[in-house]
PDB file of C-alpha atoms in Angstrom:
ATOM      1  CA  UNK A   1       0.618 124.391  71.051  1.00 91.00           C
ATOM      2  CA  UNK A   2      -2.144 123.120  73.488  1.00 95.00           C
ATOM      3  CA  UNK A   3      -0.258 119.362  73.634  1.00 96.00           C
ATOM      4  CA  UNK A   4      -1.552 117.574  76.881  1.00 98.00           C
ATOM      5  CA  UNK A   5       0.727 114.820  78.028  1.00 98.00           C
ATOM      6  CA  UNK A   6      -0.392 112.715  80.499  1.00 98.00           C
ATOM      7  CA  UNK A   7       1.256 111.633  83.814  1.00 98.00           C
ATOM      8  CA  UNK A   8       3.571 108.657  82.938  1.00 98.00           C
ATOM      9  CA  UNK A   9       3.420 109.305  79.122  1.00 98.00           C
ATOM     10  CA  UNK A  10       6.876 109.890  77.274  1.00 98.00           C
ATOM     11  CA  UNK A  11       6.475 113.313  75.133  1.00 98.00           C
ATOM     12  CA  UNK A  12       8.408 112.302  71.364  1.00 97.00           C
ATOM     13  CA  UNK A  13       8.980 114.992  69.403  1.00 96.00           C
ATOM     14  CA  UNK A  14       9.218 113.161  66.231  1.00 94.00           C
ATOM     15  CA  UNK A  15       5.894 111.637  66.728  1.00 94.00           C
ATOM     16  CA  UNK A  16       4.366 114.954  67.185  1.00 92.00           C
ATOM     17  CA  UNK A  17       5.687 116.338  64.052  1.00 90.00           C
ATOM     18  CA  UNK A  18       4.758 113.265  61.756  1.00 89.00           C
ATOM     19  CA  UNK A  19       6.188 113.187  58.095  1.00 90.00           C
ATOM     20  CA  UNK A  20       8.650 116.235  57.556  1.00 89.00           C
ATOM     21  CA  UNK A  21       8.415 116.220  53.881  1.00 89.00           C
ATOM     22  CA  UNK A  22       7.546 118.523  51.554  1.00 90.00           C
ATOM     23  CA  UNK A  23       3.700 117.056  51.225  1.00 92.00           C
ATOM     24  CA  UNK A  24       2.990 117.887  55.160  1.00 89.00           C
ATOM     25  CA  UNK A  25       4.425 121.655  53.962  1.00 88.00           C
ATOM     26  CA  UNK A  26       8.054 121.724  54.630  1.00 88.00           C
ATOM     27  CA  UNK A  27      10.877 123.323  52.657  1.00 87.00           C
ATOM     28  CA  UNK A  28      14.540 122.223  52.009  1.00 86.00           C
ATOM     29  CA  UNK A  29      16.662 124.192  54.906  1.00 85.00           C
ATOM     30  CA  UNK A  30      20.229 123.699  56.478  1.00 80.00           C
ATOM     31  CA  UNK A  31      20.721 120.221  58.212  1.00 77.00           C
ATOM     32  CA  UNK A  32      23.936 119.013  59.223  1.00 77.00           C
ATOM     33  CA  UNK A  33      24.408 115.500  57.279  1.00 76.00           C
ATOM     34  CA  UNK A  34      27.208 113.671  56.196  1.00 73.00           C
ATOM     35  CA  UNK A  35      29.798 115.662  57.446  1.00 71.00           C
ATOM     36  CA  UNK A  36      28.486 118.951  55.073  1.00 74.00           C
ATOM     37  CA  UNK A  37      25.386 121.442  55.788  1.00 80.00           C
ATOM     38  CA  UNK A  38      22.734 121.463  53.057  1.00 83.00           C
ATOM     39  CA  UNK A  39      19.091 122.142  52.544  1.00 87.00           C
ATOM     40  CA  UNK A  40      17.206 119.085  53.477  1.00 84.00           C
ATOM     41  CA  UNK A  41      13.273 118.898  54.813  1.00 85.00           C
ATOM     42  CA  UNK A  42      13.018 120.335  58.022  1.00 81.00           C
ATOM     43  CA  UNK A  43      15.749 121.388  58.777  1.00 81.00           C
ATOM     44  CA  UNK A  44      15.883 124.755  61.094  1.00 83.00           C
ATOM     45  CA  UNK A  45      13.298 122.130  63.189  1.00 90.00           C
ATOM     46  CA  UNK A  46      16.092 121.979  65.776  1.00 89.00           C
ATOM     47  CA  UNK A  47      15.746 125.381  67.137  1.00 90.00           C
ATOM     48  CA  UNK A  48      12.514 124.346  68.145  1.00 93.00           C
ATOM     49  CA  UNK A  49      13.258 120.647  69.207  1.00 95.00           C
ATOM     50  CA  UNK A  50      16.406 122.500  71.367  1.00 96.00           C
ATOM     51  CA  UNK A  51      13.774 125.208  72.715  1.00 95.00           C
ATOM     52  CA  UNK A  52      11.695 122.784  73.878  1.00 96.00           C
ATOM     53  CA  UNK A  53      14.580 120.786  75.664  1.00 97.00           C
ATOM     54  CA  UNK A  54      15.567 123.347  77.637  1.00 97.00           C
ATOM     55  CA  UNK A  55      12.029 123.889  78.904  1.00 97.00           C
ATOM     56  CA  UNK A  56      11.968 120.223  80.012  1.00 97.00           C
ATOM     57  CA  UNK A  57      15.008 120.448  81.587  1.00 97.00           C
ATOM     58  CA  UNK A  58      14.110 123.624  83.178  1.00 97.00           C
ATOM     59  CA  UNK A  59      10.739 121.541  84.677  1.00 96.00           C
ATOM     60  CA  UNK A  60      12.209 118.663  85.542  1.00 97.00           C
ATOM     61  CA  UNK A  61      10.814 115.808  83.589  1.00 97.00           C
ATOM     62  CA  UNK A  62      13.077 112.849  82.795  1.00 98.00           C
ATOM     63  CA  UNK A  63      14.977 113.529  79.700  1.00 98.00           C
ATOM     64  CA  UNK A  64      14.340 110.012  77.818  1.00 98.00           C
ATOM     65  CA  UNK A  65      16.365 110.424  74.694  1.00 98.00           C
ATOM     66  CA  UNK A  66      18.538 114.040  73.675  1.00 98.00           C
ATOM     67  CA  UNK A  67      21.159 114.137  70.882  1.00 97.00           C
ATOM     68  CA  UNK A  68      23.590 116.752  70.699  1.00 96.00           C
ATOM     69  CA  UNK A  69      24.359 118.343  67.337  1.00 92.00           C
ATOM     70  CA  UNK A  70      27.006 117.318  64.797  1.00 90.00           C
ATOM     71  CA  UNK A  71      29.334 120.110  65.578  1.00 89.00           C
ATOM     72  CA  UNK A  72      28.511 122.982  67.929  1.00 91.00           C
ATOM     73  CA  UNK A  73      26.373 125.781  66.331  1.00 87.00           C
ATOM     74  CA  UNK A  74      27.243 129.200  67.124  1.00 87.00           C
ATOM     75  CA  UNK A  75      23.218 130.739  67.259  1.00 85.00           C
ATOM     76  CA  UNK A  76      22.202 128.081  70.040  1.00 89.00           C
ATOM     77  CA  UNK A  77      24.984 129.660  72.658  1.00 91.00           C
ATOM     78  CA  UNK A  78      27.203 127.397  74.779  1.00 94.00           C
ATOM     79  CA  UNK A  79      28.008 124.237  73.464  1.00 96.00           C
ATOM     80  CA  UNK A  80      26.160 121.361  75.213  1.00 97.00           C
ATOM     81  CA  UNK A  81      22.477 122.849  75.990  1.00 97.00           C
ATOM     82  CA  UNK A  82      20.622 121.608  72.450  1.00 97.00           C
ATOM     83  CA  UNK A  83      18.832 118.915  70.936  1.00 97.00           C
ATOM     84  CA  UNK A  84      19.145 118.073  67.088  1.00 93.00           C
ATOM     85  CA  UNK A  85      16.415 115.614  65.821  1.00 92.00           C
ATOM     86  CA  UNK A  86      16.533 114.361  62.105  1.00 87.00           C
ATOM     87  CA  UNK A  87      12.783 111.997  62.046  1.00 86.00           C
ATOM     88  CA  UNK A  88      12.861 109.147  62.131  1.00 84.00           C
ATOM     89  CA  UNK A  89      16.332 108.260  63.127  1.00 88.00           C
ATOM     90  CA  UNK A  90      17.056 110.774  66.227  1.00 92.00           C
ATOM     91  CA  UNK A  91      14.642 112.383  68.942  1.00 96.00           C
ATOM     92  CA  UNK A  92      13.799 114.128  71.700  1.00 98.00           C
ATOM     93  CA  UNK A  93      11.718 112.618  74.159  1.00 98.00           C
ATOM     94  CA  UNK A  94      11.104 113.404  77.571  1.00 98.00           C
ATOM     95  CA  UNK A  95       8.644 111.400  80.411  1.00 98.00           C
ATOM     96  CA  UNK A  96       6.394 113.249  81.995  1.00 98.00           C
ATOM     97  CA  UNK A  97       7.237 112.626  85.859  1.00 96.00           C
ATOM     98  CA  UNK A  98       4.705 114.364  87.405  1.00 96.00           C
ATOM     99  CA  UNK A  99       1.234 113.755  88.974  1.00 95.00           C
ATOM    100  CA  UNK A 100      -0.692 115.676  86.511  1.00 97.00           C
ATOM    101  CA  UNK A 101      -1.494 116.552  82.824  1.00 98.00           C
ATOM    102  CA  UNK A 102       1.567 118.845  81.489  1.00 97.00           C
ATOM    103  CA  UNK A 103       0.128 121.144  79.226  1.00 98.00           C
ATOM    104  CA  UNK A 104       2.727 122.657  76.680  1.00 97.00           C
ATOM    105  CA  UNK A 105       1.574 126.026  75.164  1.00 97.00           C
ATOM    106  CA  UNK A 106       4.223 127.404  72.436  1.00 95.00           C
ATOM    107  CA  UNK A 107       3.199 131.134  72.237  1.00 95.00           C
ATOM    108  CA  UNK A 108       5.448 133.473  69.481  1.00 94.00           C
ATOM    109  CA  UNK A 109       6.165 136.683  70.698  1.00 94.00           C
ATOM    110  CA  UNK A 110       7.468 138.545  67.290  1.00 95.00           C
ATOM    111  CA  UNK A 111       9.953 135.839  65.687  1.00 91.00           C
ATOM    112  CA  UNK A 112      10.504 134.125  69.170  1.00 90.00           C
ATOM    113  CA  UNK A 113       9.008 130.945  69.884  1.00 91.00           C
ATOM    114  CA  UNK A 114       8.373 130.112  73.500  1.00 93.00           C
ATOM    115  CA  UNK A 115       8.265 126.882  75.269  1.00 94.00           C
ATOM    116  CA  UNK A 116       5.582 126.696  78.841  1.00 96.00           C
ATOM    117  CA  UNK A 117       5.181 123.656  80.642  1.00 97.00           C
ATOM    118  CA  UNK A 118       1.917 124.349  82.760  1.00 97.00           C
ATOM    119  CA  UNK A 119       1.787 121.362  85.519  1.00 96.00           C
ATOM    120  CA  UNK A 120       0.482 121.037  88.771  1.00 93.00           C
ATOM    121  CA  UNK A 121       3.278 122.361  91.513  1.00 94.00           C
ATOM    122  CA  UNK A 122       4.657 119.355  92.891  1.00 95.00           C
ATOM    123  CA  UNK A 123       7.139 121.049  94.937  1.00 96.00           C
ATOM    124  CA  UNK A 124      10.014 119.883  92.721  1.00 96.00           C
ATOM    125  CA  UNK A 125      13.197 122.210  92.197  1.00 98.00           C
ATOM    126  CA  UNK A 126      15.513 122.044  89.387  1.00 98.00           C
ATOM    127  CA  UNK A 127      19.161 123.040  89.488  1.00 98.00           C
ATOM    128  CA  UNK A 128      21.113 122.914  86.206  1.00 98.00           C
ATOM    129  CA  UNK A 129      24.803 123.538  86.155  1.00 98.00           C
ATOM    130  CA  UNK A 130      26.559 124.266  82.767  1.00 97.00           C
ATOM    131  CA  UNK A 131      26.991 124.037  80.142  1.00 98.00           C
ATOM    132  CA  UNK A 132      30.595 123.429  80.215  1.00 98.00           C
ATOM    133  CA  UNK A 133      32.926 123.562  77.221  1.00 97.00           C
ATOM    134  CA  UNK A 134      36.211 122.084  77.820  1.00 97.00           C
ATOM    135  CA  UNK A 135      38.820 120.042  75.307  1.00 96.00           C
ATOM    136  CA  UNK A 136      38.255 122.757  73.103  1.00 93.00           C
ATOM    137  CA  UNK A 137      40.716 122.698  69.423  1.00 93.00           C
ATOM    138  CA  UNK A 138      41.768 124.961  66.845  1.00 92.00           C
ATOM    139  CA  UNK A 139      39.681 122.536  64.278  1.00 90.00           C
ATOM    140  CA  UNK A 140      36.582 123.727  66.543  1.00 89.00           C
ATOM    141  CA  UNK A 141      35.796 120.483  67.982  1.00 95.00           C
ATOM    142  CA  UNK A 142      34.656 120.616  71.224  1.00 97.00           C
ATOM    143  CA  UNK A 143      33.558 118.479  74.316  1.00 98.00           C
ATOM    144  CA  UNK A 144      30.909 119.838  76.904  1.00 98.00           C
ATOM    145  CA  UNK A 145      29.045 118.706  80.167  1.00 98.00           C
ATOM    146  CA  UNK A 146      25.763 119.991  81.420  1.00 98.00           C
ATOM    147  CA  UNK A 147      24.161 118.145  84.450  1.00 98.00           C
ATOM    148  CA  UNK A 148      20.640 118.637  86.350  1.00 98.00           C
ATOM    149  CA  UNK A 149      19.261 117.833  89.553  1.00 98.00           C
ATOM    150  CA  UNK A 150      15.821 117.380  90.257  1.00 98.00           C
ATOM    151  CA  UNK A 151      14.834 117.394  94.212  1.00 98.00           C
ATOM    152  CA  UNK A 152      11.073 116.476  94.810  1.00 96.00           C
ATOM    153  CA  UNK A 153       9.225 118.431  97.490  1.00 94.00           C
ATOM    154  CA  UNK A 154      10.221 116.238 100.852  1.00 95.00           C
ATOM    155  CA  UNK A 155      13.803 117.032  99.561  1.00 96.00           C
ATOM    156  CA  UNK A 156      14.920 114.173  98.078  1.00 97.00           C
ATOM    157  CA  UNK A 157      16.514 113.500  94.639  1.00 97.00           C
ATOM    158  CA  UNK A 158      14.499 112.169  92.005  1.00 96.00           C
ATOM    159  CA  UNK A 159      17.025 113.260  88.804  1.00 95.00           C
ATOM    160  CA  UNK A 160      20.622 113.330  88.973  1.00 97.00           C
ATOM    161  CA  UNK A 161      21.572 113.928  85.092  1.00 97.00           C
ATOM    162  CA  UNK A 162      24.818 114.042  83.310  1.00 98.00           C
ATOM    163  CA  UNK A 163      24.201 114.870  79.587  1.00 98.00           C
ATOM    164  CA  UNK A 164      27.737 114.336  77.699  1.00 98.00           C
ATOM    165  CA  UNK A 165      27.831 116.438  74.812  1.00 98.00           C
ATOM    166  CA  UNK A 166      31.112 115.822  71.797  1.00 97.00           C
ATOM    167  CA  UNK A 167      31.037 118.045  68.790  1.00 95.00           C
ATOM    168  CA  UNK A 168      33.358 117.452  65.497  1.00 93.00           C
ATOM    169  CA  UNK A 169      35.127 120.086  63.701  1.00 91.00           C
ATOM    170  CA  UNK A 170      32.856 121.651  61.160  1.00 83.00           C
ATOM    171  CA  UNK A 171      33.815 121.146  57.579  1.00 75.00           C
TER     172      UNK A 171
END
């Protein structure tokens, strides 16, 4: 909460969290590694890291570095609109592509954690079309496509995104 990032300046999530261990307060919860779900350090972090992607998507930053999940997870809706991270080997980073300071403020509204991107108005509109499942299988596996476009205020496109999205079958 109260995270300034500067025009120009890429936003890592990792780097904001630092160590995820149990010395900086974390507990053991579900991560998805190696194929199996067990209680690790941190995990449950993606909710937030896949909160907060959604709110850069929905203001039109450039999306620097996203990682979909292992296999699709029921609780974060339609396959292909998430974000895992697992410090300090994946991420989610986004470049902040407008003229001003974005502020992020992360109010909690009962056991809801929101995500507001406070910016300057730079005239920019976002359009976001999917997610879209397809290639579904009986072993659950599943492919999906989500893509964004970003048009500036003169009306010209500044993002034109295609974020590919392929789940495995959970074991």
């Amino acid at each position: 909460n109260g995270i300034l990032v500067a025009p120009g300046e890429e936003f890592s999530f990792d780097k904001l969290l630092g160590p995820v261990d149990a010395e900086a307060g974390y507990r053991p919860e579900l991560v998805i590694k190696n194929n199996a779900t067990i209680p690790v350090y941190g995990g449950g972090l993606c909710q937030v890291s896949t909160t907060a992607f959604r709110a850069a998507m929905l203001s039109g930053v450039k999306i620097t570095e996203r990682h979909n999940h292992s296999y699709a997870v029921s609780y974060y809706g339609t396959p292909g609109f998430d974000a895992t991270i697992y410090p300090p080997y994946t991420d989610f980073r986004f470049l902040n592509t407008t003229p001003g300071y974005l502020l992020i403020q992360t109010p909690i509204d009962g056991t809801k954690l929101i995500f507001e991107f406070w910016g300057t108005d730079d005239g920019r509109q976002v359009t976001i079309d999917g997610p879209h499942p397809f290639n579904r299988m009986p072993h659950r596996s599943v492919k999906s496509v989500l893509k964004r476009t970003v048009i500036d205020g003169n009306g010209q496109t500044i993002e034109n995104d295609t974020f590919n999205s392929n789940y495995k079958p959970p074991k």
